[in-house]
CSV table of C-alpha atoms in Angstrom, one decimal:
chain,number,residue,atom,x,y,z
A,1,PRO,CA,20.6,9.5,-6.1
A,2,ILE,CA,18.1,12.3,-6.5
A,3,THR,CA,16.5,14.0,-3.5
A,4,MET,CA,13.3,16.0,-3.7
A,5,ASN,CA,12.1,17.9,-0.6
A,6,LEU,CA,8.6,19.4,-0.4
A,7,ASP,CA,8.6,21.7,2.5
A,8,PHE,CA,5.3,23.4,3.2
A,9,GLY,CA,6.6,25.1,6.4
A,10,THR,CA,5.4,24.9,9.9
A,11,ASP,CA,2.7,27.6,9.2
A,12,GLY,CA,1.7,25.8,6.0
A,13,CYS,CA,-0.3,27.1,3.1
A,14,THR,CA,-3.6,26.5,1.2
A,15,LEU,CA,-3.5,24.5,-2.0
A,16,ALA,CA,-5.4,25.4,-5.1
A,17,ASP,CA,-8.1,23.0,-4.2
A,18,GLY,CA,-8.6,24.7,-0.8
A,19,ARG,CA,-6.9,22.0,1.3
A,20,ALA,CA,-4.6,23.2,4.1
A,21,VAL,CA,-1.1,21.6,4.2
A,22,SER,CA,2.1,21.9,6.3
A,23,GLY,CA,5.2,19.9,7.2
A,24,THR,CA,7.6,18.1,4.8
A,25,ILE,CA,7.7,15.1,2.4
A,26,THR,CA,11.2,14.0,1.3
A,27,SER,CA,11.7,11.6,-1.6
A,28,VAL,CA,15.0,9.9,-2.5
A,29,TYR,CA,15.4,8.0,-5.7
A,30,SER,CA,18.5,5.8,-6.1
A,31,GLY,CA,17.9,5.2,-9.8
A,32,ARG,CA,15.3,4.4,-12.4
A,33,ILE,CA,12.3,2.6,-10.8
A,34,ARG,CA,12.4,-0.3,-13.4
A,35,ASP,CA,16.1,-1.0,-12.7
A,36,ALA,CA,16.9,-3.9,-10.4
A,37,GLY,CA,18.1,-2.7,-7.0
A,38,THR,CA,16.6,0.8,-7.3
A,39,THR,CA,15.1,2.2,-4.1
A,40,PHE,CA,12.6,4.9,-3.7
A,41,THR,CA,12.1,6.3,-0.2
A,42,ILE,CA,9.4,8.7,0.9
A,43,THR,CA,9.6,10.3,4.4
A,44,PHE,CA,6.6,12.1,5.9
A,45,ASN,CA,7.7,14.4,8.7
A,46,ASP,CA,4.8,16.0,10.6
A,47,PHE,CA,3.0,16.3,7.2
A,48,VAL,CA,-0.4,17.8,8.0
A,49,LEU,CA,-3.3,17.8,5.5
A,50,ASP,CA,-6.5,19.4,6.6
A,51,GLY,CA,-5.6,18.9,10.3
A,52,ASN,CA,-4.6,15.2,9.9
A,53,THR,CA,-1.0,14.4,10.6
A,54,ILE,CA,1.0,11.8,8.7
A,55,ASN,CA,4.4,10.5,9.8
A,56,GLY,CA,6.5,7.5,8.6
A,57,ILE,CA,8.9,6.2,6.0
A,58,LYS,CA,7.9,4.2,2.9
A,59,THR,CA,10.6,2.4,1.0
A,60,ILE,CA,10.0,0.7,-2.4
A,61,THR,CA,12.8,-1.6,-3.6
A,62,ASN,CA,13.0,-3.1,-7.1
A,63,ASN,CA,13.8,-6.8,-6.6
A,64,GLY,CA,14.5,-7.4,-10.3
A,65,LEU,CA,13.0,-10.4,-12.2
A,66,ASN,CA,11.9,-13.5,-10.4
A,67,SER,CA,12.4,-17.1,-11.8
A,68,GLU,CA,9.3,-16.6,-13.9
A,69,GLY,CA,10.6,-13.4,-15.5
A,70,GLN,CA,8.2,-11.2,-13.5
A,71,LEU,CA,9.3,-7.9,-11.9
A,72,SER,CA,8.6,-7.5,-8.2
A,73,PHE,CA,8.9,-4.7,-5.7
A,74,THR,CA,9.2,-4.9,-1.9
A,75,ILE,CA,7.3,-2.1,0.0
A,76,VAL,CA,8.2,-1.4,3.6
A,77,VAL,CA,6.4,1.2,5.8
A,78,GLU,CA,8.2,2.0,9.1
A,79,ASN,CA,6.9,4.1,12.0
A,80,GLY,CA,3.7,4.9,10.0
A,81,SER,CA,1.2,6.9,12.0
A,82,PHE,CA,-1.9,8.9,11.2
A,83,THR,CA,-3.4,11.4,13.7
A,84,TYR,CA,-6.8,12.8,13.0
A,85,ALA,CA,-7.7,16.4,13.7
A,86,ASN,CA,-9.8,15.3,16.6
A,87,GLY,CA,-6.8,13.5,18.3
A,88,ASP,CA,-7.6,9.9,17.3
A,89,ASN,CA,-4.7,8.1,15.8
A,90,PHE,CA,-3.5,4.7,14.4
A,91,THR,CA,-0.1,3.2,13.7
A,92,TYR,CA,0.8,1.1,10.7
A,93,GLU,CA,3.8,-0.9,9.6
A,94,THR,CA,4.0,-3.3,6.7
A,95,THR,CA,6.3,-5.4,4.6
A,96,ARG,CA,4.7,-6.6,1.3
A,97,THR,CA,5.8,-7.7,-2.1
A,98,ARG,CA,4.0,-6.7,-5.3
A,99,THR,CA,4.7,-8.9,-8.3
A,100,TRP,CA,3.8,-7.7,-11.8
A,101,ILE,CA,2.2,-10.9,-13.2
A,102,GLU,CA,0.5,-9.5,-16.4
A,103,GLY,CA,1.0,-6.6,-18.7
A,104,MET,CA,4.7,-6.0,-18.1
A,105,ASP,CA,5.6,-6.1,-21.8
A,106,THR,CA,3.2,-3.3,-22.8
A,107,ASN,CA,3.4,0.4,-21.9
A,108,PHE,CA,1.6,3.7,-22.6
A,109,GLU,CA,4.2,4.9,-25.2
A,110,ASN,CA,3.7,1.9,-27.5
A,111,ASN,CA,0.2,0.7,-26.6
A,112,GLY,CA,-1.7,3.8,-25.4
A,113,ILE,CA,-4.0,3.4,-22.4
A,114,ASP,CA,-4.2,-0.4,-23.1
A,115,GLY,CA,-0.5,-0.6,-22.1
A,116,ILE,CA,-1.5,0.5,-18.6
A,117,THR,CA,-4.9,-1.1,-18.1
A,118,ASP,CA,-3.7,-4.6,-18.9
A,119,ASP,CA,-1.4,-4.6,-15.8
A,120,VAL,CA,-2.1,-7.1,-13.0
A,121,TRP,CA,-0.3,-7.4,-9.7
A,122,GLU,CA,-0.1,-10.1,-7.1
A,123,ILE,CA,0.4,-8.9,-3.5
A,124,THR,CA,1.8,-10.8,-0.5
A,125,GLY,CA,3.0,-9.8,2.9
A,126,THR,CA,1.9,-8.6,6.4
A,127,ALA,CA,0.9,-5.4,8.2
A,128,SER,CA,0.4,-4.5,11.9
A,129,GLY,CA,-0.2,-1.6,14.2
A,130,ILE,CA,-2.7,-0.1,16.7
A,131,ASN,CA,-6.1,1.1,15.4
A,132,ARG,CA,-8.2,4.1,16.5
A,133,ALA,CA,-9.9,2.1,19.2
A,134,GLU,CA,-6.4,1.3,20.6
A,135,ASN,CA,-6.6,-2.4,19.6
A,136,THR,CA,-3.5,-4.1,18.2
A,137,TYR,CA,-4.0,-5.7,14.8
A,138,GLU,CA,-2.0,-7.9,12.4
A,139,VAL,CA,-2.9,-8.7,8.8
A,140,THR,CA,-1.4,-11.6,6.9
A,141,VAL,CA,-2.0,-12.3,3.2
A,142,THR,CA,-2.5,-16.1,3.3
A,143,THR,CA,-3.3,-16.4,-0.5
A,144,PRO,CA,-1.8,-13.8,-2.8
A,145,LEU,CA,-4.1,-10.8,-3.5
A,146,ARG,CA,-4.9,-10.0,-7.1
A,147,ARG,CA,-5.0,-6.4,-8.2
A,148,ALA,CA,-5.9,-5.6,-11.8
A,149,VAL,CA,-5.4,-2.0,-12.9
A,150,ASN,CA,-8.7,-2.1,-14.9
A,151,CYS,CA,-10.7,-3.0,-11.7
A,152,ARG,CA,-11.0,-0.7,-8.7
A,153,TRP,CA,-11.3,-3.6,-6.3
A,154,LEU,CA,-9.1,-6.5,-5.2
A,155,THR,CA,-10.5,-9.5,-7.2
A,156,ALA,CA,-8.9,-12.5,-5.6
A,157,GLY,CA,-6.9,-13.7,-2.6
A,158,ILE,CA,-7.3,-14.1,1.1
A,159,MET,CA,-6.2,-12.0,4.1
A,160,GLU,CA,-6.4,-13.0,7.8
A,161,LEU,CA,-6.9,-10.2,10.4
A,162,GLU,CA,-6.0,-10.8,14.0
A,163,THR,CA,-6.8,-8.2,16.6
A,164,ASP,CA,-7.2,-8.2,20.4
A,165,ALA,CA,-10.8,-6.9,19.7
A,166,PHE,CA,-11.8,-10.5,18.7
A,167,ASN,CA,-11.0,-13.9,20.1
A,168,ASN,CA,-10.6,-15.4,16.6
A,169,PRO,CA,-9.2,-14.0,13.3
A,170,LEU,CA,-11.3,-12.5,10.6
A,171,ILE,CA,-10.8,-14.2,7.2
A,172,ILE,CA,-11.4,-11.9,4.2
A,173,ASN,CA,-11.8,-13.7,0.9
A,174,TYR,CA,-11.8,-11.5,-2.2
A,175,GLY,CA,-13.2,-14.2,-4.6
A,176,ASP,CA,-12.3,-15.9,-7.8
A,177,GLY,CA,-11.0,-13.0,-9.9
A,178,THR,CA,-14.3,-11.4,-10.8
A,179,CYS,CA,-14.2,-7.6,-10.8
A,180,ASP,CA,-16.8,-6.7,-8.2
A,181,ASN,CA,-17.0,-4.9,-4.9
A,182,LYS,CA,-17.7,-8.1,-3.0
A,183,ALA,CA,-15.7,-10.1,-0.4
A,184,ASN,CA,-16.6,-12.8,2.0
A,185,VAL,CA,-15.7,-12.2,5.6
A,186,SER,CA,-15.8,-15.0,8.2
A,187,LEU,CA,-14.8,-15.3,11.8
A,188,GLY,CA,-12.2,-18.1,11.8
A,189,LEU,CA,-10.8,-20.3,14.5
A,190,ILE,CA,-7.1,-20.2,15.6
A,191,GLN,CA,-5.5,-23.6,15.2
A,192,GLN,CA,-3.6,-24.7,18.3
């Protein structure tokens, strides 16, 4: 494995763009990211950017090819937290899978920018935590989300958001695959 440690120190420094940074980010690569079984782990340890503190561990695991010949990755975030400079904070944990459903056979070296912009991903999974208002939340992808590299927004899929701030879940529907900044949000009913 290869370990890379970015240590900005407890006193920190100012980056070329004027942003203040301190703390550490450690990355551990077990192999090449396209090789089945490879893990890539990023640990934020009291990493502070412009007064906002980030902590947590993000691990990406290459699952290899699925039965349809598509490459997939599992992304897990553990003990994620973000504390704003004003003291507000939220926590975040997730387990999700990203499956490369289009464009896997092209690349920048052979196809130029088209080898990147033709990539499309399908995302499934869950996330949970406590938001800035101290409400718990849980997000579940009920219909796989579609993320095309050539579009800045999610273009399809449905997520359900449950929080103790509402009696019923919010249902977020990203549409039919059209590249736009629109989503339908409705207040659903919990089936009992």
